[in-house]
XYZ file of C-alpha atoms in Angstrom:
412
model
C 35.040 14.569 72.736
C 37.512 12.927 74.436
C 35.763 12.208 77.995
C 32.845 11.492 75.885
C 34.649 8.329 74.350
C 36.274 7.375 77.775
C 32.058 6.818 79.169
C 30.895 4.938 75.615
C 34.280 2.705 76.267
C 32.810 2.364 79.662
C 29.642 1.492 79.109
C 30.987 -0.802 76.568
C 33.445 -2.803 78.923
C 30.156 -3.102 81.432
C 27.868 -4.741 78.741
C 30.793 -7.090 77.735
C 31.172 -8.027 81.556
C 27.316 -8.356 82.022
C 27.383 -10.518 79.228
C 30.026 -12.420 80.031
C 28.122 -13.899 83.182
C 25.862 -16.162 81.203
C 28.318 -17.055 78.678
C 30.645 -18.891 81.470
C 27.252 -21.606 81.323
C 26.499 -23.533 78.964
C 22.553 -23.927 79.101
C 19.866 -21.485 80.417
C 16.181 -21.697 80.888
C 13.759 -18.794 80.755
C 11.699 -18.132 84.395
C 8.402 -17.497 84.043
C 5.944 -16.078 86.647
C 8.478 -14.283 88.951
C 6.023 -11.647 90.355
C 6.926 -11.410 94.085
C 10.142 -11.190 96.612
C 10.453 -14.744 97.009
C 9.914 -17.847 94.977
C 10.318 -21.720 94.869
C 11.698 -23.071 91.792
C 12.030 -26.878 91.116
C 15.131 -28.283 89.539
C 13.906 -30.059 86.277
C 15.227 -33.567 85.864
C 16.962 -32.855 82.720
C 19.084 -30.450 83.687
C 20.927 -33.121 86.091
C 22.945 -34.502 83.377
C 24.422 -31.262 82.392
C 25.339 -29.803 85.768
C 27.660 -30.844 88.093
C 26.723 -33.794 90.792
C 26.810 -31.174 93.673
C 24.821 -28.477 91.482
C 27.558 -25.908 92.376
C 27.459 -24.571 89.051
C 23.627 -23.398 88.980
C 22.861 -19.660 88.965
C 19.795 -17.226 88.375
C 20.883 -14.231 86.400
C 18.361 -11.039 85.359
C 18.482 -9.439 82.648
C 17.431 -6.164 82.321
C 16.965 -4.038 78.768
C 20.035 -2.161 78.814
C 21.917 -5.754 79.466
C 22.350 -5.071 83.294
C 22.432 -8.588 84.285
C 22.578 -9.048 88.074
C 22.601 -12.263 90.196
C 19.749 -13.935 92.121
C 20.493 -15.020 95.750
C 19.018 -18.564 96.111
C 19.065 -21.459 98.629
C 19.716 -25.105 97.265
C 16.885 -26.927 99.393
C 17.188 -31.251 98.478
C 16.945 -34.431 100.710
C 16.804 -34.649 104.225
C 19.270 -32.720 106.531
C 21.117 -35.183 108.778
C 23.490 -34.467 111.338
C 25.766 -36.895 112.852
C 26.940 -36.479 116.595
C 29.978 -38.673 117.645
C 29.399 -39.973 121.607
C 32.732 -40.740 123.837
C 33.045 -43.694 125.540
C 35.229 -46.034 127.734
C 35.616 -49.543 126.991
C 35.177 -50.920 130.282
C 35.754 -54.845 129.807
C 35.880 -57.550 127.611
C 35.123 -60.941 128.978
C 33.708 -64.283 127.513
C 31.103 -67.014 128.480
C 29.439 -70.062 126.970
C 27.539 -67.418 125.150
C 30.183 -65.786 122.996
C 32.586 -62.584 123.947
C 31.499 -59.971 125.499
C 32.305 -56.116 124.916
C 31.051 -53.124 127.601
C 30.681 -49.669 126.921
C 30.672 -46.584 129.337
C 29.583 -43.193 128.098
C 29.779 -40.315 130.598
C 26.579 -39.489 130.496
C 23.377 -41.070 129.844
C 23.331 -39.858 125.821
C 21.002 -40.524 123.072
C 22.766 -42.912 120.457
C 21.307 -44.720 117.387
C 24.507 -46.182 115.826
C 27.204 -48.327 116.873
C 30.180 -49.109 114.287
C 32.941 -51.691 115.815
C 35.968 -52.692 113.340
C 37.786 -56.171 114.092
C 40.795 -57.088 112.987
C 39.864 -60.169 111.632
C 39.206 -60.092 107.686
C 36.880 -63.042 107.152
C 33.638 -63.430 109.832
C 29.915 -64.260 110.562
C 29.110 -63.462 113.333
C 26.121 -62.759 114.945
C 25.469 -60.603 117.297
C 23.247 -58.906 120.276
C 22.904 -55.526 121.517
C 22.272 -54.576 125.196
C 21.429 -50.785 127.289
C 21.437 -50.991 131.074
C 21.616 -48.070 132.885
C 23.278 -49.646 135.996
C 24.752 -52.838 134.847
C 22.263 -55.230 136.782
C 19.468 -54.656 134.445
C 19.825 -54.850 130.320
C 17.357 -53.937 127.623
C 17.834 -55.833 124.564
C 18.131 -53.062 121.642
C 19.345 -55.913 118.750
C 19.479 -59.776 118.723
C 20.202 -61.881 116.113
C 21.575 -59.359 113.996
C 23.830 -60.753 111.924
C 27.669 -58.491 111.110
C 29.869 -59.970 108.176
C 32.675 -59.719 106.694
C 34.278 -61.200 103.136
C 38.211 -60.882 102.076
C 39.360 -62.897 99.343
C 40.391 -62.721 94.962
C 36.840 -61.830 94.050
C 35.505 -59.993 96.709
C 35.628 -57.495 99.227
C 32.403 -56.951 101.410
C 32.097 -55.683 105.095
C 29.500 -54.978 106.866
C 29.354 -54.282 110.841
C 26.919 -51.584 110.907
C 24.528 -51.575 113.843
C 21.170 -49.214 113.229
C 18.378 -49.272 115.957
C 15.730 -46.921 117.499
C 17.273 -44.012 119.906
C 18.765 -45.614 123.036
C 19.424 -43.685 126.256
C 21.697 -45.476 128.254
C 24.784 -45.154 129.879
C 26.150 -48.776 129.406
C 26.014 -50.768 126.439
C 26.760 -54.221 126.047
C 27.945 -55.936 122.660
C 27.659 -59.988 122.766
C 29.725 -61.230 119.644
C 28.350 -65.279 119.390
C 31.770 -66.789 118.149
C 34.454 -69.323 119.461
C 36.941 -67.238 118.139
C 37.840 -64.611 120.100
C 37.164 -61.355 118.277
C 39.487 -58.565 118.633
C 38.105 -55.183 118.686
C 39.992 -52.653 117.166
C 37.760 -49.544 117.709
C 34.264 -48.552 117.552
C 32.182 -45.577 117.132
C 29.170 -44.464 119.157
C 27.063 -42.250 117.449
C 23.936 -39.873 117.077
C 22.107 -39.416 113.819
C 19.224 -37.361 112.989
C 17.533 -36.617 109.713
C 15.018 -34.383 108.580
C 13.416 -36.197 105.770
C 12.732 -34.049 101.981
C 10.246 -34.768 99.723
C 10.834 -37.995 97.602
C 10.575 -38.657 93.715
C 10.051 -41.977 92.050
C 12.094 -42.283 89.148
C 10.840 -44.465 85.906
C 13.261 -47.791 85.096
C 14.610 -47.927 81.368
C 15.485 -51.592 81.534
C 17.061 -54.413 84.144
C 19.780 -57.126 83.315
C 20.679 -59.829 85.555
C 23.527 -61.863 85.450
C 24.825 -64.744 87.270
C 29.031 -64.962 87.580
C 29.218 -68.555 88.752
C 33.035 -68.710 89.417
C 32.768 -65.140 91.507
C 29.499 -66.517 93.213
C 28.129 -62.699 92.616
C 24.522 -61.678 91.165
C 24.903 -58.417 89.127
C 22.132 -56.441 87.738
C 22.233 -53.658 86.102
C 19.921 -50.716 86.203
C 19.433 -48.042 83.311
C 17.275 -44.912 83.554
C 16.302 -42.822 81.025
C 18.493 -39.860 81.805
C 20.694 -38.635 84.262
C 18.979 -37.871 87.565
C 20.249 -37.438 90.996
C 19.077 -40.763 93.328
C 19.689 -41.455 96.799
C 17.115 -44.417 97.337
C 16.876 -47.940 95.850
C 14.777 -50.691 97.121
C 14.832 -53.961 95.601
C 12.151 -56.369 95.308
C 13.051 -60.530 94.991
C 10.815 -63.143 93.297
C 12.177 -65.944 95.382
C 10.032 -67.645 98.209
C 12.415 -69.006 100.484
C 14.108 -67.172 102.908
C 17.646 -64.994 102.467
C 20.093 -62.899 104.009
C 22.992 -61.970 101.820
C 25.244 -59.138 101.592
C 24.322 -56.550 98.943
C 26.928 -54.218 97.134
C 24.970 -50.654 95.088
C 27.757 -48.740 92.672
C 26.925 -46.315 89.914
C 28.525 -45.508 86.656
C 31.155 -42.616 86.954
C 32.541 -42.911 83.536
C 33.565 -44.611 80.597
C 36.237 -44.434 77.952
C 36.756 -46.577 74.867
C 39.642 -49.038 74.428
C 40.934 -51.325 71.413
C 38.970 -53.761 73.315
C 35.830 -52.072 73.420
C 34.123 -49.963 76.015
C 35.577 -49.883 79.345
C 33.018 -48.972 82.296
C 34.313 -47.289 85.927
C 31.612 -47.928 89.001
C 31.520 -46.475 92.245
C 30.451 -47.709 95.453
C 27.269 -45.687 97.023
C 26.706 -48.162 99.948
C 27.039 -51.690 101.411
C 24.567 -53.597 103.055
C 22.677 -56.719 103.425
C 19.319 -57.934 101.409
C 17.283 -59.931 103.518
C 13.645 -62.088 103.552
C 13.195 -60.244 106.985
C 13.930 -56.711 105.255
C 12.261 -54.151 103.798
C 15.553 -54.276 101.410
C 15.615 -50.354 100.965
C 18.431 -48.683 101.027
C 19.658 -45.296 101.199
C 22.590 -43.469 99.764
C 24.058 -39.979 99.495
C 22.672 -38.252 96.452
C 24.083 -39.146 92.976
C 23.893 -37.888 89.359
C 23.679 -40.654 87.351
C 22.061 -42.864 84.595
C 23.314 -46.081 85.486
C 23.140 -48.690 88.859
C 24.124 -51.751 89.609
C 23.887 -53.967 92.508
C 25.992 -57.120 92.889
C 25.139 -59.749 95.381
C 26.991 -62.377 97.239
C 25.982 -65.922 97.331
C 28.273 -67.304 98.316
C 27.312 -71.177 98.068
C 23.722 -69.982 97.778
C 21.855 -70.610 94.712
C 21.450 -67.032 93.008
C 18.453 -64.755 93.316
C 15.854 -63.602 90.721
C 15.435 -59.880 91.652
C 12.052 -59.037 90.324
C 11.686 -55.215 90.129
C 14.199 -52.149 91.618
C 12.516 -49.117 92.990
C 14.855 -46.115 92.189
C 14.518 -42.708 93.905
C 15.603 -39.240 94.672
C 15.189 -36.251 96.712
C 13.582 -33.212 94.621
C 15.592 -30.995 94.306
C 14.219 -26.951 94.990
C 15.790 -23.213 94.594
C 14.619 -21.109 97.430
C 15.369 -17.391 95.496
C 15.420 -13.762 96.775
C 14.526 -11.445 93.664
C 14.986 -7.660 93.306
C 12.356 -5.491 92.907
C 12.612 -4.402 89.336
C 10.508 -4.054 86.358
C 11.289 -4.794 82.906
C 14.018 -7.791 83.710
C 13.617 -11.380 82.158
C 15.330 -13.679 85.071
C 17.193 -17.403 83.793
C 18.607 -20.160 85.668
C 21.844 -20.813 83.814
C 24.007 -24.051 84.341
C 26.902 -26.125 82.713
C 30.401 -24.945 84.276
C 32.639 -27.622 85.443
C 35.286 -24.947 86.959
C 33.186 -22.271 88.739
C 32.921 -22.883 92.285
C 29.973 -22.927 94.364
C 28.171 -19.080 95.156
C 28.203 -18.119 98.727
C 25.159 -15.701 99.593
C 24.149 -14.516 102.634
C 20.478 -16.283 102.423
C 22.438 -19.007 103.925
C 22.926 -17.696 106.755
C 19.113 -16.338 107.165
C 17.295 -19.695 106.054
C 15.111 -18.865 109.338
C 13.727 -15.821 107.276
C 12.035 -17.137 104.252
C 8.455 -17.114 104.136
C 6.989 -20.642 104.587
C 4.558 -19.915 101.339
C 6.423 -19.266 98.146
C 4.860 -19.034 94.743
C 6.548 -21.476 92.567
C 7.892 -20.756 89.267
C 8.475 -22.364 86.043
C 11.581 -22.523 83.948
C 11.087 -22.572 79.949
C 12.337 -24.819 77.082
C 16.742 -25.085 77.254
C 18.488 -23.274 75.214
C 22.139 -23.291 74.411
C 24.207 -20.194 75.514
C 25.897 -18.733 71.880
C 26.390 -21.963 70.124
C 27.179 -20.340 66.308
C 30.330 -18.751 68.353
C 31.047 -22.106 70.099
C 30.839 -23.730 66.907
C 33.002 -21.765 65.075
C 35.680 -21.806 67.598
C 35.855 -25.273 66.880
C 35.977 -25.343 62.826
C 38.569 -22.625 63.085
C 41.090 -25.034 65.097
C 40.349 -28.288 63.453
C 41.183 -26.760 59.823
C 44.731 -26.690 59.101
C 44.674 -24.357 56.558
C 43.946 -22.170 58.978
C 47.036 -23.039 60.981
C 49.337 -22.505 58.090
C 47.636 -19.164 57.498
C 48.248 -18.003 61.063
C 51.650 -19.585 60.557
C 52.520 -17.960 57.275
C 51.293 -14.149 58.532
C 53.718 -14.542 61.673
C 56.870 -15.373 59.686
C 55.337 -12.221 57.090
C 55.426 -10.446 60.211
C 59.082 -11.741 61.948
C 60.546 -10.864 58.299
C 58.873 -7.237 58.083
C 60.185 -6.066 61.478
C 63.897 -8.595 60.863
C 64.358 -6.311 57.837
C 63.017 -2.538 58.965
C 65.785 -3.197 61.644
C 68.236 -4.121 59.607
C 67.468 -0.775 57.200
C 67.247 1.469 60.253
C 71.013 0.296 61.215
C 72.763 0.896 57.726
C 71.139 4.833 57.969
């Protein structure tokens, strides 16, 4: 009898733990069609604004009929895979001309580079600029000319932008003209290689656009709503006006909000810098971003402001890559909605190589909310206090039960 209650307490304490899986989530979604080894599973949109914004709380549990529940391996497959591949160099010289100053770079070897980021000292420029490859100092290629670097330091704004982007170079000098009577003084620079895989992009529908002109900041802000949360890593903005423009170009998002006596108080965060021009294609990338909201904010500086006609907002899709057991009779979810679990390690990772290239994809069902009658009385239970003066009352029954036993137990 008695090692026959020690396995039912078993078996008991392994349903409660299988249980307990799902219940650390908050949401969960049926999958339906899982037939094979492997499948593809796209993240739906929705389930952006109730994750995390690095999706490190999404799992896929089974279920079995005897409440086994078991985890899924999966791989989170979304954008475009860049690397970034930082190139040494040697400042050889910097000397000046009737042309502007000059600044000349030696790498060791003749390396492929795509991006060049200098930093000056000085906090208020325009400048522009031309970029130069030679691979034995008597002959240059032009790689950039014209190209305008900026920077803006004052009560109202902040704005810097010295990024230089242009089509892979191999060269082992390179030669920076800065077109300015002031001498500019180069703190350091960065030579680098960057290449991207690109993912497969979604188009995401716009809610509504405001624009609004601050006259005494000299800024342009519009604001962007979507319908829901999604995660977006792409904007391009379109511009109504027929003349031409080149003016620096400022993309945050809303990270939160919290209500004052005042009113509503709204917290933005920067995704990117960068300049909108009539010579541009005035698309701009980002790293991806849960979020609902966007804004860009421009600076005219004595400019006239812009009409921005239409934003273009997009996203990388987002896809599970999962590994699933070979078992009948087991109803699989993908289960999300934990802000403290940290992100699942599996050793797919480290096999990405392996996975079929053809994958059947699956579907995941309507959302459902993971025991919300025991959620929801968890909550009426602490905002009562008549319970609280119950609990209260049964611990000082208790404190005086035990206060006087001992006190009997010492006068026998």
């Amino acid at each position: 009898m008695i090692h026959r209650n020690k396995i039912l307490l078993l078996l008991l304490l392994l349903t409660e733990i299988a249980s307990g899986q799902l219940t650390q989530f908050r949401y969960k979604r049926e999958l339906q069609g899982v037939s094979s080894q492997w499948h593809r599973l796209t993240v739906p949109d929705s389930v952006f604004g109730k994750t995390r914004n690095n999706l490190h709380d999404i799992r896929i549990y089974g279920v079995a009929p005897g409440q086994d529940t078991l985890e899924v391996p999966y791989l989170l497959q979304a954008g475009s895979i860049q690397t970034e591949k930082e190139i040494s160099f040697l400042l050889r010289n910097t000397t000046y001309n009737s042309n502007g100053w000059y600044f000349t770079f030696e790498l060791p070897d003749e390396e492929v580079i795509n991006y060049l980021q200098p930093e000056f000292e000085q906090k208020n420029f325009d400048w522009n600029i031309q970029l130069q490859g030679s691979h034995d100092q008597r002959e240059w290629f032009t790689l950039l000319d014209r190209y305008r670097i900026l920077s803006i330091s004052n009560a109202s704004t902040e704005f810097r932008f010295t990024r230089l982007n242009f089509p892979d170079a191999r060269y082992r000098y390179y030669r920076l003209l800065v077109r300015s009577k002031e001498q500019p003084v180069l703190r350091s620079a960065k030579l680098l290689q960057r290449t991207a895989a690109a993912g497969t992009i979604k188009t995401y529908t716009v809610l509504k656009t405001k624009q609004e002109n601050n006259k005494a900041s000299q800024q342009t802000e519009v604001t962007i709503d979507l319908p829901l949360p999604v995660s977006v890593s792409q904007l391009q903005v379109r511009v109504q006006d027929n003349v031409d423009y080149y003016r620096p170009l400022t993309i945050t998002c809303l990270s939160d909000s919290f209500q004052t006596e005042q009113g509503w108080s709204y917290q933005y965060r920067s995704l990117v810098t960068g300049v909108i021009s009539s010579d541009g294609t005035n698309r701009f990338s980002f790293p991806a971003t849960i979020t609902q909201q966007l804004k860009l904010v421009l600076h005219n500086q004595d400019n006239q402001p812009l009409t921005v006609d239409a934003v273009e907002v997009s996203g990388f899709v987002h896809e599970l890559v999962a590994r699933f057991p070979q078992r009948a009779n087991t109803r699989y979810y993908l289960v999300y909605g934990n802000e403290q679990i940290t992100a699942p390690e599996y050793d797919l990772a480290r096999f990405a190589n392996n996975i079929p290239g053809s994958l059947l994809s699956l579907t995941a069902g309507a959302e459902e909310a993971i025991n919300p009658a025991t959620v929801q009385k968890k909550t009426a239970l602490f905002t009562n206090a008549w319970w609280l003066w119950m609990i209260i009352g049964v611990v000082i029954v208790l404190l005086g039960w035990f206060t006087v036993s001992m006190i009997r137990k010492q006068e026998d």
